[in-house]
Coordinates of C-alpha atoms and ligand atoms in Angstrom, one line a residue:
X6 CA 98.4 117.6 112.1
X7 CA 99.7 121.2 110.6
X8 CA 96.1 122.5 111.2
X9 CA 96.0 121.4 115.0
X10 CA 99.3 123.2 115.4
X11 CA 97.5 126.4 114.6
X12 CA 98.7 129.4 112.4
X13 CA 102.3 130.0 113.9
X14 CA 102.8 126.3 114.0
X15 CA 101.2 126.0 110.6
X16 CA 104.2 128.0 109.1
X17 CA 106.9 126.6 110.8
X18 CA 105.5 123.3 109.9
X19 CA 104.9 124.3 106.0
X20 CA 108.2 125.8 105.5
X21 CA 110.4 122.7 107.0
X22 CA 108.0 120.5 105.0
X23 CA 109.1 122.3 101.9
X24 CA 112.3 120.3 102.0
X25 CA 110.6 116.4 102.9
X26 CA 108.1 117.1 100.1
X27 CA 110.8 118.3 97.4
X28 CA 112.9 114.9 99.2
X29 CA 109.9 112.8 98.5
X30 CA 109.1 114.1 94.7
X31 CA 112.8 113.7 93.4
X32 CA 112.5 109.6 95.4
X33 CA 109.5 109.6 93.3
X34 CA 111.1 110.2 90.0
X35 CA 113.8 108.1 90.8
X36 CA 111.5 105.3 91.6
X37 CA 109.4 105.8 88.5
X38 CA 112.6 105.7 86.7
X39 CA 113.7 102.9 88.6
X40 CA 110.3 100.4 87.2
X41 CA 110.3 102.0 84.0
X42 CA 113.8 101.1 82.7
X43 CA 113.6 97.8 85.3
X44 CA 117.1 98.7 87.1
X45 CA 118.1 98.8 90.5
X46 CA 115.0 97.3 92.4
X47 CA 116.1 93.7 93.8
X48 CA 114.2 90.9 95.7
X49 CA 116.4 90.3 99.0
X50 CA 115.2 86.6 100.8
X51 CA 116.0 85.9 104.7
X52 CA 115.9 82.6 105.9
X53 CA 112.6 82.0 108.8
X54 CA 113.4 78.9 111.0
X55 CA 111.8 76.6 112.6
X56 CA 111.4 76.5 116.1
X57 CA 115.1 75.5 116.9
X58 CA 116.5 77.3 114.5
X59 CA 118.5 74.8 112.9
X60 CA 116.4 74.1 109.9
X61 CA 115.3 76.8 107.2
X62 CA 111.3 76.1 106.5
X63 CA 110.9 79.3 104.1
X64 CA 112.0 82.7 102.8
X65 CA 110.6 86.0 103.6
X66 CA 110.6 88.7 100.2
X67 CA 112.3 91.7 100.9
X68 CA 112.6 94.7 98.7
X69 CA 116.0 96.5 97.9
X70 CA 116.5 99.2 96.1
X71 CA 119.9 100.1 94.8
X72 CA 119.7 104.1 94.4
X73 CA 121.3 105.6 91.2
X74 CA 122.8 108.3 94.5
X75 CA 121.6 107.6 97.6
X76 CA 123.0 103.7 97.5
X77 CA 121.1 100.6 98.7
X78 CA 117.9 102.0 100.3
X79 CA 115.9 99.9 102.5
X80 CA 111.7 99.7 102.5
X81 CA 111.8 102.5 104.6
X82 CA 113.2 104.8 102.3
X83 CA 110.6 104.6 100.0
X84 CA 107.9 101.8 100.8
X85 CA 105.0 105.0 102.1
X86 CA 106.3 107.0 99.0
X87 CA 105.2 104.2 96.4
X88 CA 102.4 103.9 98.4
X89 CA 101.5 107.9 98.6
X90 CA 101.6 107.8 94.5
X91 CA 100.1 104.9 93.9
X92 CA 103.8 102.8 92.5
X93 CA 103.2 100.2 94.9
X94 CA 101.2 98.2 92.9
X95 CA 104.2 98.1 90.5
X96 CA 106.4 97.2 93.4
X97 CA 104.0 94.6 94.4
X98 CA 104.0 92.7 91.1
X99 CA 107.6 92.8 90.9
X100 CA 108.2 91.3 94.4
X101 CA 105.7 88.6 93.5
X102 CA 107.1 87.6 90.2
X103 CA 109.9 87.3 91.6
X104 CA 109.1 85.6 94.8
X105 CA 107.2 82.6 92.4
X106 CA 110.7 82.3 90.5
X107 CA 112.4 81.4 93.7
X108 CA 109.3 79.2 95.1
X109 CA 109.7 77.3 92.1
X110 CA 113.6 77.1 92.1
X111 CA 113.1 76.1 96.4
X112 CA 109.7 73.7 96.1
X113 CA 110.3 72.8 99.7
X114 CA 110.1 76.2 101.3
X115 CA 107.5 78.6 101.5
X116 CA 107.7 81.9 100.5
X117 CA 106.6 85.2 102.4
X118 CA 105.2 88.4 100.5
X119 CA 104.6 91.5 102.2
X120 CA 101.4 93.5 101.1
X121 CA 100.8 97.0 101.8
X122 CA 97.1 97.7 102.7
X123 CA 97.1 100.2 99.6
X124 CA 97.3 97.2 97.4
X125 CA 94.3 95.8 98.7
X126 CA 92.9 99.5 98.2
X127 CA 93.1 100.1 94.8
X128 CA 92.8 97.5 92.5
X129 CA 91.3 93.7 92.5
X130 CA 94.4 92.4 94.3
X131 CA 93.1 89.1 94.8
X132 CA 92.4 88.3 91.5
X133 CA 95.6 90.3 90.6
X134 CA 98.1 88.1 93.2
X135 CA 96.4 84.8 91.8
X136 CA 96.7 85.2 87.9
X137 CA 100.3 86.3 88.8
X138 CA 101.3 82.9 90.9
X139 CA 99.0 80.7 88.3
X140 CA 100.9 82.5 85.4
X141 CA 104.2 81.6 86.8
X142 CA 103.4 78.0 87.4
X143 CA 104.2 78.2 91.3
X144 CA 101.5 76.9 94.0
X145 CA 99.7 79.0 96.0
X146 CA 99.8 76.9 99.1
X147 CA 104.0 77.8 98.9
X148 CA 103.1 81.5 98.9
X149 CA 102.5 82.9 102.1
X150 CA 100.8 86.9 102.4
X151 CA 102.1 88.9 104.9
X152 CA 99.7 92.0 106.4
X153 CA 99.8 94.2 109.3
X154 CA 97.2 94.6 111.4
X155 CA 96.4 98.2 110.5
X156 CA 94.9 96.3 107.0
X157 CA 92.6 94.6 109.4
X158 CA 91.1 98.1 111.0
X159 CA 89.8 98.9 107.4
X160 CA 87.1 97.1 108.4
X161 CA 85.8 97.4 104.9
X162 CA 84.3 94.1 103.1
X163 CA 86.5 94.4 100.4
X164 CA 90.1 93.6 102.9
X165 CA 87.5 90.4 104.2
X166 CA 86.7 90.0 100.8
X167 CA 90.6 89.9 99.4
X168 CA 91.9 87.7 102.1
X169 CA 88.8 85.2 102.3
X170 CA 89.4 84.6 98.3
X171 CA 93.4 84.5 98.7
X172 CA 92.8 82.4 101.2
X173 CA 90.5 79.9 99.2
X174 CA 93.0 80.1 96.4
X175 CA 95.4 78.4 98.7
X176 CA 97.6 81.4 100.0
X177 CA 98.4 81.7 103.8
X178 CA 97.6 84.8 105.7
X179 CA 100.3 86.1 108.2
X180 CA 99.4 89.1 110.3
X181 CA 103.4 90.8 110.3
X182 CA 104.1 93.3 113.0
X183 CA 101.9 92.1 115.5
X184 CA 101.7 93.5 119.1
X185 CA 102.7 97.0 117.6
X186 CA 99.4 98.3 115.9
X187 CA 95.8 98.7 117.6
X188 CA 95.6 94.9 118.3
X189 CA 92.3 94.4 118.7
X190 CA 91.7 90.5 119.5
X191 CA 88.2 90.4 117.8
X192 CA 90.0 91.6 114.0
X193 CA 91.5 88.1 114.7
X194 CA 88.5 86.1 114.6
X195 CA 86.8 88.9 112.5
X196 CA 89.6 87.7 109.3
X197 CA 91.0 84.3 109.2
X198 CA 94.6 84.5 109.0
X199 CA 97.1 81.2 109.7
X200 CA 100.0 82.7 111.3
X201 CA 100.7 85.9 113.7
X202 CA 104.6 86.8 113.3
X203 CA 105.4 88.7 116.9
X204 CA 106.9 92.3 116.3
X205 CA 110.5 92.6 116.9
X206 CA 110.4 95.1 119.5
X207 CA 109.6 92.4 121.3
X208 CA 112.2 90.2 121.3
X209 CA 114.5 93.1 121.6
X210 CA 113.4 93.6 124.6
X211 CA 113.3 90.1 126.4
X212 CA 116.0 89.8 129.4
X213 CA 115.3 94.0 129.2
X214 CA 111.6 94.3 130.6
X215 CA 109.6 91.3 132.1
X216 CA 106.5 91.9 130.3
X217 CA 107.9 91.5 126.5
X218 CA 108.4 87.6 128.0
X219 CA 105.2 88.0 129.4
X220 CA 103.7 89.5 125.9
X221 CA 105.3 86.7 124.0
X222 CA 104.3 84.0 126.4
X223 CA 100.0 84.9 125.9
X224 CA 100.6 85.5 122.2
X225 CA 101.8 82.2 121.5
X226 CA 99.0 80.9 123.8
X227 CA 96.4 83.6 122.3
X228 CA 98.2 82.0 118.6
X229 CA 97.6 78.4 119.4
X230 CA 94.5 78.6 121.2
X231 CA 93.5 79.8 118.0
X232 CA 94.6 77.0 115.8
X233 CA 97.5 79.8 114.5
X234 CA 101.0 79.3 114.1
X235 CA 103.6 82.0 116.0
X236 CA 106.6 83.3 114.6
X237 CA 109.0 85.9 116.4
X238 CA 110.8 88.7 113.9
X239 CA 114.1 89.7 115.3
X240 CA 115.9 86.8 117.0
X241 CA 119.6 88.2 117.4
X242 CA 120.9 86.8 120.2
X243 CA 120.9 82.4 121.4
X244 CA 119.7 83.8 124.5
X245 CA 116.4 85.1 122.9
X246 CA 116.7 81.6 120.4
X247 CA 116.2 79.6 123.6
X248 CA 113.4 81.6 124.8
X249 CA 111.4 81.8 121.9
X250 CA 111.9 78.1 121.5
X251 CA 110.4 77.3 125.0
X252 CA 107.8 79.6 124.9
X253 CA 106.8 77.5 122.1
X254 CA 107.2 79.5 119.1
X255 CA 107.1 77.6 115.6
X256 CA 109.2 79.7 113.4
X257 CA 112.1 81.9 114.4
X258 CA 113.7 84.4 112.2
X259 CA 116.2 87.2 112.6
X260 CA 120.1 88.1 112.3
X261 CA 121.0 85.8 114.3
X262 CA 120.3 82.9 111.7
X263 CA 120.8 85.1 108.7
X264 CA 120.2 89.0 106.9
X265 CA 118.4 89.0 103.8
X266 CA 120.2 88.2 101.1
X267 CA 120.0 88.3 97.2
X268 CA 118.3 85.3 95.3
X269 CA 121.8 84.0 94.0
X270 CA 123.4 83.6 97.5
X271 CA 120.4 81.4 98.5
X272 CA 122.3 78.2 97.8
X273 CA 125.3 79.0 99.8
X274 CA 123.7 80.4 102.7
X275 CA 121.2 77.3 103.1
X276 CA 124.0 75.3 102.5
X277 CA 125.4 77.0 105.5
X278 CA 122.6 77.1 107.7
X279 CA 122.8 72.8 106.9
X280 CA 125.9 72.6 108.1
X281 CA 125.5 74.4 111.6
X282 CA 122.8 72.5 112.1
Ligands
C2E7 P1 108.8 93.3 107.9 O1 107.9 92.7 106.9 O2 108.4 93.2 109.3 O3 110.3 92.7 107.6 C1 111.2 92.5 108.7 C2 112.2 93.6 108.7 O4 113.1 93.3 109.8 C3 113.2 93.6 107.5 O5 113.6 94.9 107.3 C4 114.3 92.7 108.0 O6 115.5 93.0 107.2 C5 114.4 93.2 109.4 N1 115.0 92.2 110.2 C6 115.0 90.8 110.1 N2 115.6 90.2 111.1 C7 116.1 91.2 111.9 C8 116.9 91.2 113.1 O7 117.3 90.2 113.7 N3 117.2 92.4 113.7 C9 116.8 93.6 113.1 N4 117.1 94.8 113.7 N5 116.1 93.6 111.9 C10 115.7 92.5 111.4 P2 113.5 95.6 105.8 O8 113.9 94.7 104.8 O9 114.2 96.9 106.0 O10 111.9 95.9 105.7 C11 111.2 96.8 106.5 C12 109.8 96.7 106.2 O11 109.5 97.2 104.9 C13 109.2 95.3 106.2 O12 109.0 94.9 107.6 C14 107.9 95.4 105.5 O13 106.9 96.0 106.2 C15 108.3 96.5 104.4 N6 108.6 95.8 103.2 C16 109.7 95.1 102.8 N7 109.6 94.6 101.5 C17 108.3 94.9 101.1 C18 107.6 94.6 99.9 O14 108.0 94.0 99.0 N8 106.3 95.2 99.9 C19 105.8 95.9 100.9 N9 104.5 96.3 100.8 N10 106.5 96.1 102.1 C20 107.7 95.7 102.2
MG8 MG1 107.1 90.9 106.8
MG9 MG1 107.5 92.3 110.6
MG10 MG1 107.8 95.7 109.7

């Protein structure tokens, strides 16, 4: 992108970089720090609904890092920096450790796992993901994988090759995010997946603009049509609740039922989540 900008831009570009890239080495250390000496990185769960949104079906793993500075940093903060230097893969085993410790202390719900396509990059992560789950003594079938679609444009065999044996192991396949990357309907019968969880800029924007409800309305036909459950990320208001529902969406998640939260507070916010019911 600096080259395109040509020289003039080139400089501008390099010298306000300076500061992101001295930014991004000092998260670095911090994070190294943070996986060497096993402190301040935290599995956060939110609750995903079903289609009503009075029951909680399963838990979605979500990573929390409480900076030694900077204070509790979400994904964002430092998710494409692990990924850029290759710590993902530590941050990967960590959030599926812990993610089988909670399947096993919640046998009835099913637990979500994001992967970041670098995973699938760089090592065997199949066989990697399945000795971890098998070592722990939780099932696969409890364990759900999430990926974005971009995973699915590497249309290398070894992505097919990682989600076909995941898949055979017993894991479910969730395509996150969807609707926001270069959808491209054929990647959907090109890789077996089991669910498509709709983007949240979606939902934010029903009772806004007329074709997010229109959007929502073919995905979940698209989803079915194709044997493939539907989930919508970001449900914050009843109003949305009640539209999801009668679109016919099987799982629900979002604020609006409950934030992530950390392991320990699972009891009392599922207790709550009973009660409202
Ligand atoms: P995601 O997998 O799509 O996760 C959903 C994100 O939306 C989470 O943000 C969640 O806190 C947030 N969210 C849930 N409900 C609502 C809502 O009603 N309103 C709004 N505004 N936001 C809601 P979070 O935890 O900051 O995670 C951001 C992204 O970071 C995740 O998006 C996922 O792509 C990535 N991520 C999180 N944990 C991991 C991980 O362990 N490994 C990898 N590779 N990526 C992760
Ligand atoms: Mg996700
Ligand atoms: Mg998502
Ligand atoms: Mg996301």
């Amino acid at each position: 992108r600096a080259k395109a900008e040509g020289r003039d831009g080139f400089r501008f570009f390099d010298e306000s970089m300076d500061e992101s890239v001295k930014l991004r080495r000092g998260i670095e250390q911090d994070l190294r720090q943070a996986i060497q000496q096993g402190r301040g990185l935290s599995v956060h769960y939110q609750p995903q609904m079903d289609s009503s949104g009075t029951r909680v079906i399963g838990l979605e793993a979500l990573l929390r890092w409480q900076h030694p500075t900077r204070g509790l940093l979400a994904p964002d903060a430092f998710i494409s920096i692990a990924e850029e230097t290759g710590l993902i893969g530590d941050l990967g085993r960590l959030v599926i450790r812990d993610a089988c410790g909670v399947a096993r202390d919640w046998p009835s719900l099913s637990i979500a796992v994001n992967l970041s396509p670098v995973q699938f990059r760089t090592r065997d992560l199949a066989a990697e993901v399945i000795d971890i789950v098998h070592s722990s003594g939780a099932r696969p079938s409890q364990i759900e994988l999430e990926v974005t679609e971009s995973i699915l444009l590497d249309d290398d065999d070894v992505v097919r090759t990682a989600l076909t044996q995941l898949r055979a192991a017993g894991f479910r396949i969730a395509l996150d995010d969807f609707g926001t990357g270069y959808s491209s309907l054929s990647y959907l019968s090109k890789f077996s997946v089991d669910k498509i969880k709709i983007d949240r800029s979606f939902t934010s924007r029903l009772g806004e603009a007329t074709d997010a409800a229109a959007i929502i309305h073919a995905v979940v036909r698209l989803g079915h049509a194709m044997g493939l459950s539907v989930s919508a990320e970001g449900v914050e208001t009843g109003e949305q609740r009640a539209f999801l529902e009668s679109a016919g969406c099987n799982e629900l998640q979002g604020f609006l039922f409950s934030a992530a939260v950390p392991a320990q507070s699972l009891k009392s916010v599922l207790r709550e989540q009973q009660q409202a019911a």
